[in-house]
Short mmCIF file of C-alpha atoms in Angstrom, two decimals:
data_model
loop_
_atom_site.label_atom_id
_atom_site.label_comp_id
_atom_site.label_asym_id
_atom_site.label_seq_id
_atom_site.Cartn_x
_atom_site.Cartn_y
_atom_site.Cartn_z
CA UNK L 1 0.00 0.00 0.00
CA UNK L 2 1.79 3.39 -1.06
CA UNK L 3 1.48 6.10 1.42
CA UNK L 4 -1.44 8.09 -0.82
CA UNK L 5 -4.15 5.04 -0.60
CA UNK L 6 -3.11 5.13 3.41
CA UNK L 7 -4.03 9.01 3.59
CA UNK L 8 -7.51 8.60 1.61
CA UNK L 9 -8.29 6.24 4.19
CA UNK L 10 -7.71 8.15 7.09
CA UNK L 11 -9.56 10.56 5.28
CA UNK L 12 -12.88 7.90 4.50
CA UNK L 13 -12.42 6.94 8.47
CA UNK L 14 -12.63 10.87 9.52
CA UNK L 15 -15.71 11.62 7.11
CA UNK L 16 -17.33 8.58 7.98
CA UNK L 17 -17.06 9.12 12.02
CA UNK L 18 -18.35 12.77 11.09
CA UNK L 19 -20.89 12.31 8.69
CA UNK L 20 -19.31 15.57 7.52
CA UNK L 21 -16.64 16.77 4.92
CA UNK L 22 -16.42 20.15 6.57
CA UNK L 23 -15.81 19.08 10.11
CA UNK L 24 -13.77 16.04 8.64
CA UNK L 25 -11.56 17.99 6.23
CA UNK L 26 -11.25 20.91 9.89
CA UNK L 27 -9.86 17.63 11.50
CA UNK L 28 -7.75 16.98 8.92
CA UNK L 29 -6.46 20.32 8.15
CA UNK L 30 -7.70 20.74 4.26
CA UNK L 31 -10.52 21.95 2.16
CA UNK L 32 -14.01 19.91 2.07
CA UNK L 33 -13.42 20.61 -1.88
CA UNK L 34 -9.94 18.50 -1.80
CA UNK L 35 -11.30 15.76 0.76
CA UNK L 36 -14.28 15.43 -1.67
CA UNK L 37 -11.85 15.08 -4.35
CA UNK L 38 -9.65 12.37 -2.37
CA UNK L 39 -12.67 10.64 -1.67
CA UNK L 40 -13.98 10.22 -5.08
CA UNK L 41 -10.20 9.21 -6.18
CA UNK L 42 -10.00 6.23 -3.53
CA UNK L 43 -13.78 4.93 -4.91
CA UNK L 44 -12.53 4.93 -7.89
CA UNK L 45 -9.53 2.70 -7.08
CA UNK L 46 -11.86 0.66 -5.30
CA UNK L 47 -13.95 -0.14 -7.52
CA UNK L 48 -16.97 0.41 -5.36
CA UNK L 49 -18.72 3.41 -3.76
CA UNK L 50 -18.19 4.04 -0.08
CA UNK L 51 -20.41 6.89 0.71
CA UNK L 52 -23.49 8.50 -0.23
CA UNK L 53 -23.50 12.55 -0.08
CA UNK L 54 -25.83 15.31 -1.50
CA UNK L 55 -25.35 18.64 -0.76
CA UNK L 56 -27.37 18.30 2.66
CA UNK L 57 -25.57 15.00 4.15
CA UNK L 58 -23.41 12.08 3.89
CA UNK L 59 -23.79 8.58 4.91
CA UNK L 60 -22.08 5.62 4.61
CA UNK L 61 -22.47 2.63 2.42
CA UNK L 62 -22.87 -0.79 3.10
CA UNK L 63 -19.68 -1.90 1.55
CA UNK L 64 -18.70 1.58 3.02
CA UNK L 65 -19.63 0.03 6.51
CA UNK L 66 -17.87 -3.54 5.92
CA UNK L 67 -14.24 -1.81 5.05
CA UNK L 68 -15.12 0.52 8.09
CA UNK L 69 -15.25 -2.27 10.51
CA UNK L 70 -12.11 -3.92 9.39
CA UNK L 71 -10.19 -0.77 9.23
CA UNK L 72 -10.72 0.39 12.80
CA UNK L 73 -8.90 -2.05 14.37
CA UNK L 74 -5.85 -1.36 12.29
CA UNK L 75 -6.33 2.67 12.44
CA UNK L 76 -6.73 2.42 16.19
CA UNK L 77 -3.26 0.17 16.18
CA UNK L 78 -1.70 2.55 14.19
CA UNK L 79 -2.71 5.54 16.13
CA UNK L 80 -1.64 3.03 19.38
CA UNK L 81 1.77 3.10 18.03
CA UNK L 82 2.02 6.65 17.05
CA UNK L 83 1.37 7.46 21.14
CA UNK L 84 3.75 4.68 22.17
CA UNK L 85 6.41 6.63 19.60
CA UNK L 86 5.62 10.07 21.54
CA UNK L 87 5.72 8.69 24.97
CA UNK L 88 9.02 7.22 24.30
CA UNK L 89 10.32 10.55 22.78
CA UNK L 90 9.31 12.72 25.47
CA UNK L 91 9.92 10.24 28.69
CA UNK L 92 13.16 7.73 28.95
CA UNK L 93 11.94 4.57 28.57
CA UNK L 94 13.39 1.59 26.79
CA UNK L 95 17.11 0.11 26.95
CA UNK L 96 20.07 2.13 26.83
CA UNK L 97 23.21 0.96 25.89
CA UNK L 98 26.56 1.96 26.69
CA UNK L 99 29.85 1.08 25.51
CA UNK L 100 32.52 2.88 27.97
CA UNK L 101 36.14 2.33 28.59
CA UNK L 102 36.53 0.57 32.26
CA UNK L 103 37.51 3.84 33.88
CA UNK L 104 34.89 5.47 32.57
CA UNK L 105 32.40 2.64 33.32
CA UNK L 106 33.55 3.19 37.00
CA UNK L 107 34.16 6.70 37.40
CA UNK L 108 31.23 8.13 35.31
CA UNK L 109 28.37 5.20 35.12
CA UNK L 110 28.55 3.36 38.69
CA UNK L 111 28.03 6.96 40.75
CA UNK L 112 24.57 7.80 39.32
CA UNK L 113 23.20 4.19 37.92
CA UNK L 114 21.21 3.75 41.13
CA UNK L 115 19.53 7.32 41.05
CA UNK L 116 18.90 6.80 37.39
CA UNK L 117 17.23 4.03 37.57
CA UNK L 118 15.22 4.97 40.44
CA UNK L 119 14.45 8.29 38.98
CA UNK L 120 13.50 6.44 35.82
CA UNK L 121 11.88 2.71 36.55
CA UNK L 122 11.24 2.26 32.66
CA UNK L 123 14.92 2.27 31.51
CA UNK L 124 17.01 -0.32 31.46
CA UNK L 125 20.58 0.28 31.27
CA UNK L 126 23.22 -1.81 29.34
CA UNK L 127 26.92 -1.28 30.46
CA UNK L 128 29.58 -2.98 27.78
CA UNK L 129 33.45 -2.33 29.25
CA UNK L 130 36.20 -2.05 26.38
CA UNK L 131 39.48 -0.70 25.92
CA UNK L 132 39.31 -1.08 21.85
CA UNK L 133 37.98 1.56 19.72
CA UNK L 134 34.42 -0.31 17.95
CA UNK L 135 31.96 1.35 15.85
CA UNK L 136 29.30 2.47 18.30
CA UNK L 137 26.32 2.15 15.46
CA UNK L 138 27.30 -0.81 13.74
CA UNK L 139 27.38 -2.64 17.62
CA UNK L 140 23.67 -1.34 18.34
CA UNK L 141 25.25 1.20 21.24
CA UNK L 142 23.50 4.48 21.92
CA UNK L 143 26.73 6.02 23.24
CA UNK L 144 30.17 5.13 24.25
CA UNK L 145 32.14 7.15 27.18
CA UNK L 146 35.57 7.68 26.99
CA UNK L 147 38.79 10.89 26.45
CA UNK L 148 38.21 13.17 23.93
CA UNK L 149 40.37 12.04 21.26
CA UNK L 150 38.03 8.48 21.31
CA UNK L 151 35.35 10.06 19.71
CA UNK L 152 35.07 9.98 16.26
CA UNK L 153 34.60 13.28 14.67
CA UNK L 154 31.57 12.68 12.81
CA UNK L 155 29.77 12.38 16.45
CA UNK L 156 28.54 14.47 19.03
CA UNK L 157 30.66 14.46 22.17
CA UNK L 158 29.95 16.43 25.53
CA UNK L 159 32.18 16.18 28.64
CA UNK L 160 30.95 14.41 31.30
CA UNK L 161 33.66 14.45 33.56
CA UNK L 162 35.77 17.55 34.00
CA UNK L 163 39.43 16.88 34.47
CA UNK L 164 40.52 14.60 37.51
CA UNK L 165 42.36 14.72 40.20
CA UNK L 166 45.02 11.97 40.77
CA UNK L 167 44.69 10.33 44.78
CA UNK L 168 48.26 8.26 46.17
CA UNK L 169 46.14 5.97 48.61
CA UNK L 170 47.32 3.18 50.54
CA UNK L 171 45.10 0.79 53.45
CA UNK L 172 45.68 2.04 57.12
CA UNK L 173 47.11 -1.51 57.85
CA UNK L 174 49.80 -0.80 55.16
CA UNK L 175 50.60 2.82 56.76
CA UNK L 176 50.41 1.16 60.57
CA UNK L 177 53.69 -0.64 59.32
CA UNK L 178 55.45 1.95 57.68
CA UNK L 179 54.93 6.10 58.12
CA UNK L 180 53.17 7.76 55.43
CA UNK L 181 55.44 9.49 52.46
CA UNK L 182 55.66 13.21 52.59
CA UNK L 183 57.69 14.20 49.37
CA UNK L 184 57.65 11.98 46.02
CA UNK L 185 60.91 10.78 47.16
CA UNK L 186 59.80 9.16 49.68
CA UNK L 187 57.89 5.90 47.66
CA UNK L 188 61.76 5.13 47.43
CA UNK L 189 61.21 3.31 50.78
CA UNK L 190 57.80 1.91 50.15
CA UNK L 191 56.20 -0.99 48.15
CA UNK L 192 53.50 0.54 45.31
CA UNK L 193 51.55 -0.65 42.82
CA UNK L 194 53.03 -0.95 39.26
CA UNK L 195 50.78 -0.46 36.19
CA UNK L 196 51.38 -1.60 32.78
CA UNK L 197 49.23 -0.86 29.88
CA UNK L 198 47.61 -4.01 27.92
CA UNK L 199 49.99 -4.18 25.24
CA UNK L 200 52.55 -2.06 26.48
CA UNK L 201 56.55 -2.71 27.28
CA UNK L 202 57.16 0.14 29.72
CA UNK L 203 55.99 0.50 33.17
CA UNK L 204 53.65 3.37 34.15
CA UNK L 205 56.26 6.16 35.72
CA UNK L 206 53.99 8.41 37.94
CA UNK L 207 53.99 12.14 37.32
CA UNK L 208 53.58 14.77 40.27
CA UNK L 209 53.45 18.30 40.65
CA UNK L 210 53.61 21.53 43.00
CA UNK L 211 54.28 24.73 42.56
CA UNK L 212 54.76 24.12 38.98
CA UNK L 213 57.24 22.08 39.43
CA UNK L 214 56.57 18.53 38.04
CA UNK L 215 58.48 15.35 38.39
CA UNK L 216 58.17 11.91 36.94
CA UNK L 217 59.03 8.69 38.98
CA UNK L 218 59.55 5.34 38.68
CA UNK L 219 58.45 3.22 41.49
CA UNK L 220 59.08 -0.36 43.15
CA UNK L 221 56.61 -3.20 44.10
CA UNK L 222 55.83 -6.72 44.72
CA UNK L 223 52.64 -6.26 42.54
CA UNK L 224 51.79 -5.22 38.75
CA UNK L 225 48.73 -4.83 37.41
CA UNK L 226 47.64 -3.13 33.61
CA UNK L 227 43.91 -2.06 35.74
CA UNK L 228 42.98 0.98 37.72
CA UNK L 229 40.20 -1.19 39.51
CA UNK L 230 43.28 -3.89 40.41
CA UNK L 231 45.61 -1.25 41.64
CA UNK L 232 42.86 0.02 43.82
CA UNK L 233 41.88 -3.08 45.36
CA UNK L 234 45.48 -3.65 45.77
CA UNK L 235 45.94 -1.24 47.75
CA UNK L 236 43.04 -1.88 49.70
CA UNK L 237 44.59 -5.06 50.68
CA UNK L 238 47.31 -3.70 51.98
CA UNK L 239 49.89 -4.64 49.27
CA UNK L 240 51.23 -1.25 48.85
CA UNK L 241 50.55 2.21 47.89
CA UNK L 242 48.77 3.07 44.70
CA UNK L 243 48.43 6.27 42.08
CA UNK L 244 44.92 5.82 40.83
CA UNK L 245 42.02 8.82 40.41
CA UNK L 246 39.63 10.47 43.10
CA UNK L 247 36.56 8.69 41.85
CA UNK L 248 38.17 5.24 41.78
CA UNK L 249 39.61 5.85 45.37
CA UNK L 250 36.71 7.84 46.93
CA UNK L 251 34.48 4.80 47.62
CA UNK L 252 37.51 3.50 49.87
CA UNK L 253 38.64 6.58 51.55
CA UNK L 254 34.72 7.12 52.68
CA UNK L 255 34.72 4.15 54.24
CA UNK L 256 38.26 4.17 55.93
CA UNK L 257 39.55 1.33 53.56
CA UNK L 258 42.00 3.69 51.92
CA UNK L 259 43.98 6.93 53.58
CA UNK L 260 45.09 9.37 50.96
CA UNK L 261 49.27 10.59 51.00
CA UNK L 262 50.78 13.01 48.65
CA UNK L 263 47.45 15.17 48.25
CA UNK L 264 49.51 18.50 47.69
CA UNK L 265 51.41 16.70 45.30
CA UNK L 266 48.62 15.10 42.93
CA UNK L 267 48.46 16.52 39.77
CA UNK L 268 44.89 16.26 37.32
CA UNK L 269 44.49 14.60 34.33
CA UNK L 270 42.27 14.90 31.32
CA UNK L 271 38.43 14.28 31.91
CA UNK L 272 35.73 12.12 29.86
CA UNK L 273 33.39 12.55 27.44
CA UNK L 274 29.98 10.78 26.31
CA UNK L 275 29.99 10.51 22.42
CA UNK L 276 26.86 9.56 20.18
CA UNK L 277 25.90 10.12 16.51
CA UNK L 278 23.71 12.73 15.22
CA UNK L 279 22.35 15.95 16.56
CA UNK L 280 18.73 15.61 16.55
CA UNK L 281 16.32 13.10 17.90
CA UNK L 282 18.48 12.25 20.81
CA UNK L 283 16.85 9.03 22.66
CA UNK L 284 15.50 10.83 25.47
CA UNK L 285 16.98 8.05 27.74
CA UNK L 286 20.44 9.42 26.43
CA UNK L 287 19.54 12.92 27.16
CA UNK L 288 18.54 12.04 30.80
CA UNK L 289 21.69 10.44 31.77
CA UNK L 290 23.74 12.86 30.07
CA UNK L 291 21.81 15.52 32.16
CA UNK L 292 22.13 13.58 35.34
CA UNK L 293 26.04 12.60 35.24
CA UNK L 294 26.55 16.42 34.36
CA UNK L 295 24.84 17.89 37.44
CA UNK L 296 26.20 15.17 39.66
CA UNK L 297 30.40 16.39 38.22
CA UNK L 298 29.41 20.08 38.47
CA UNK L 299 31.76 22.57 36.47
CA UNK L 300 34.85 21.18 34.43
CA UNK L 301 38.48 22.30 35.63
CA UNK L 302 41.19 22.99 33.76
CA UNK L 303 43.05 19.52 32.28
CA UNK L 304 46.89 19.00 32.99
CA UNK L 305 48.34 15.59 31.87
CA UNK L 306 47.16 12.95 29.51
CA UNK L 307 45.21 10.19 31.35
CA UNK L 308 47.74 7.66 32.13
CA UNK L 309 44.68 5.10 33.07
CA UNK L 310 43.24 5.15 29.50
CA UNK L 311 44.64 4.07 26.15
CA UNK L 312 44.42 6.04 22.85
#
């Protein structure tokens, strides 16, 4: 059925619920003359008249009456779906997927999930973790989370997490055996937590900074990891000191797992951004999350040094 036969009879439904061409064609927003002329076009495609008129009324047919009954049920479907279309533009419903670097998975997704969801019961919320760059639309994803230079440029990107600030944690049972450092220097005499990029040959050195004066150091441990979240819980075992970021650490230090050393010393690093394709007719599930995670990181900083947690 091309879309003209599908207008003329949405057109025979509204003149025959009105028993009018004027108050059908007001409904429809044209002329009684070119409804008229729509109607007598779809008869004679049909093969068979559908309504009586004169000057002074209009009725309906018998055969008229037969395609009317089997035509509401469809009309009122279509209409149905039309509303369920609208409702899903104007209130977040429906899944939302996500494709996000683990970092950002952690640092952006996990603090708000719960008041998302609670603030909106008909969403349901997909979280894939990946370090490789994938082709958000191709994969079905409504958005992927990670540093700027992730996005591809023919997408839409909006920050979502201003630059960080770098915490050097370790577990009060760690610091009960040795003191806490004061200066850089001072990891010379304590075990940390060595990270590796996947993939990479060289050993994460860890930058500081104060005063504007920065320094770059390479540090000793038992333990290795090429994952912020392992380094963390490292720590919080007691293995050794790590150099992670304040929204990995801050669960810990809330509740006393983790102390924080070195604070005047931490430098920031770049922040996050939410990418998705095309400006206009954003999901509004999208838009709500992108509205929530902003209000919940307040105003962006100014960005120092690369993110040493995420890869390019």
């Amino acid at each position: 059925m091309d879309r003209g036969n599908l207008a003329d009879l949405t057109a025979f439904v509204a003149v025959a619920d009105r028993l009018s061409f004027r108050a059908a064609a007001s409904q429809l927003g044209v002329t009684p003359s070119a409804l008229s002329h729509s109607m007598r076009q779809l008869e004679e495609r049909l093969g068979v008249r559908l309504l009586n008129r004169t000057t002074r009324s209009v009725s309906v047919t018998e055969a008229g009456l037969r395609l009317l009954e089997q035509l509401r049920p469809a009309m009122d479907q279509i209409a149905g779906a039309l509303e369920d279309l609208n409702e899903t533009r104007q209130r977040p419903m429906g899944r939302l997927r996500i494709y996000a670097l683990h970092l950002a998975a952690a640092a952006v997704i996990a603090p708000v999930w719960e008041r998302f969801l609670s603030t909106y019961p008909d969403v349901h919320l997909e979280v894939a973790v990946g370090e490789a760059p994938i082709d958000l639309v191709a994969k079905g994803f409504d958005a992927g989370i990670a540093p700027r230079d992730r996005a591809p440029a023919d997408m839409i990107a909006v920050r979502v997490m201003g630059p960080m600030k770098v915490a050097v944690v370790g577990a009060p049972a760690y610091f009960a055996r040795r003191s806490p450092p004061r200066t850089p220097d001072d990891l010379a005499q304590h075990s940390c937590i060595q990270f590796r990029r996947v993939g990479e040959g060289t050993v994460f050195a860890w930058p500081f900074e104060r005063n504007r004066q920065s320094r770059r150091l390479s540090v000793d441990g038992r333990v290795m990891v090429d994952d912020p979240d392992l380094a963390v819980r490292a720590a919080v075992d007691g293995l050794g000191i790590a150099y992670t970021i304040e929204a990995l650490a801050e669960p810990f230090q809330r509740s006393g797992q983790l102390v924080r050393v070195l604070e005047d010393w931490s430098p920031t690093v770049e922040g996050l951004f939410l990418y998705y394709p095309g400006h206009r007719q954003v999901p509004a599930a999208l838009r709500a999350l992108i509205d929530m995670i902003r209000c919940a990181r307040g105003k962006p900083g100014k960005s120092v040094l690369k993110n040493p947690f995420t890869k390019s």
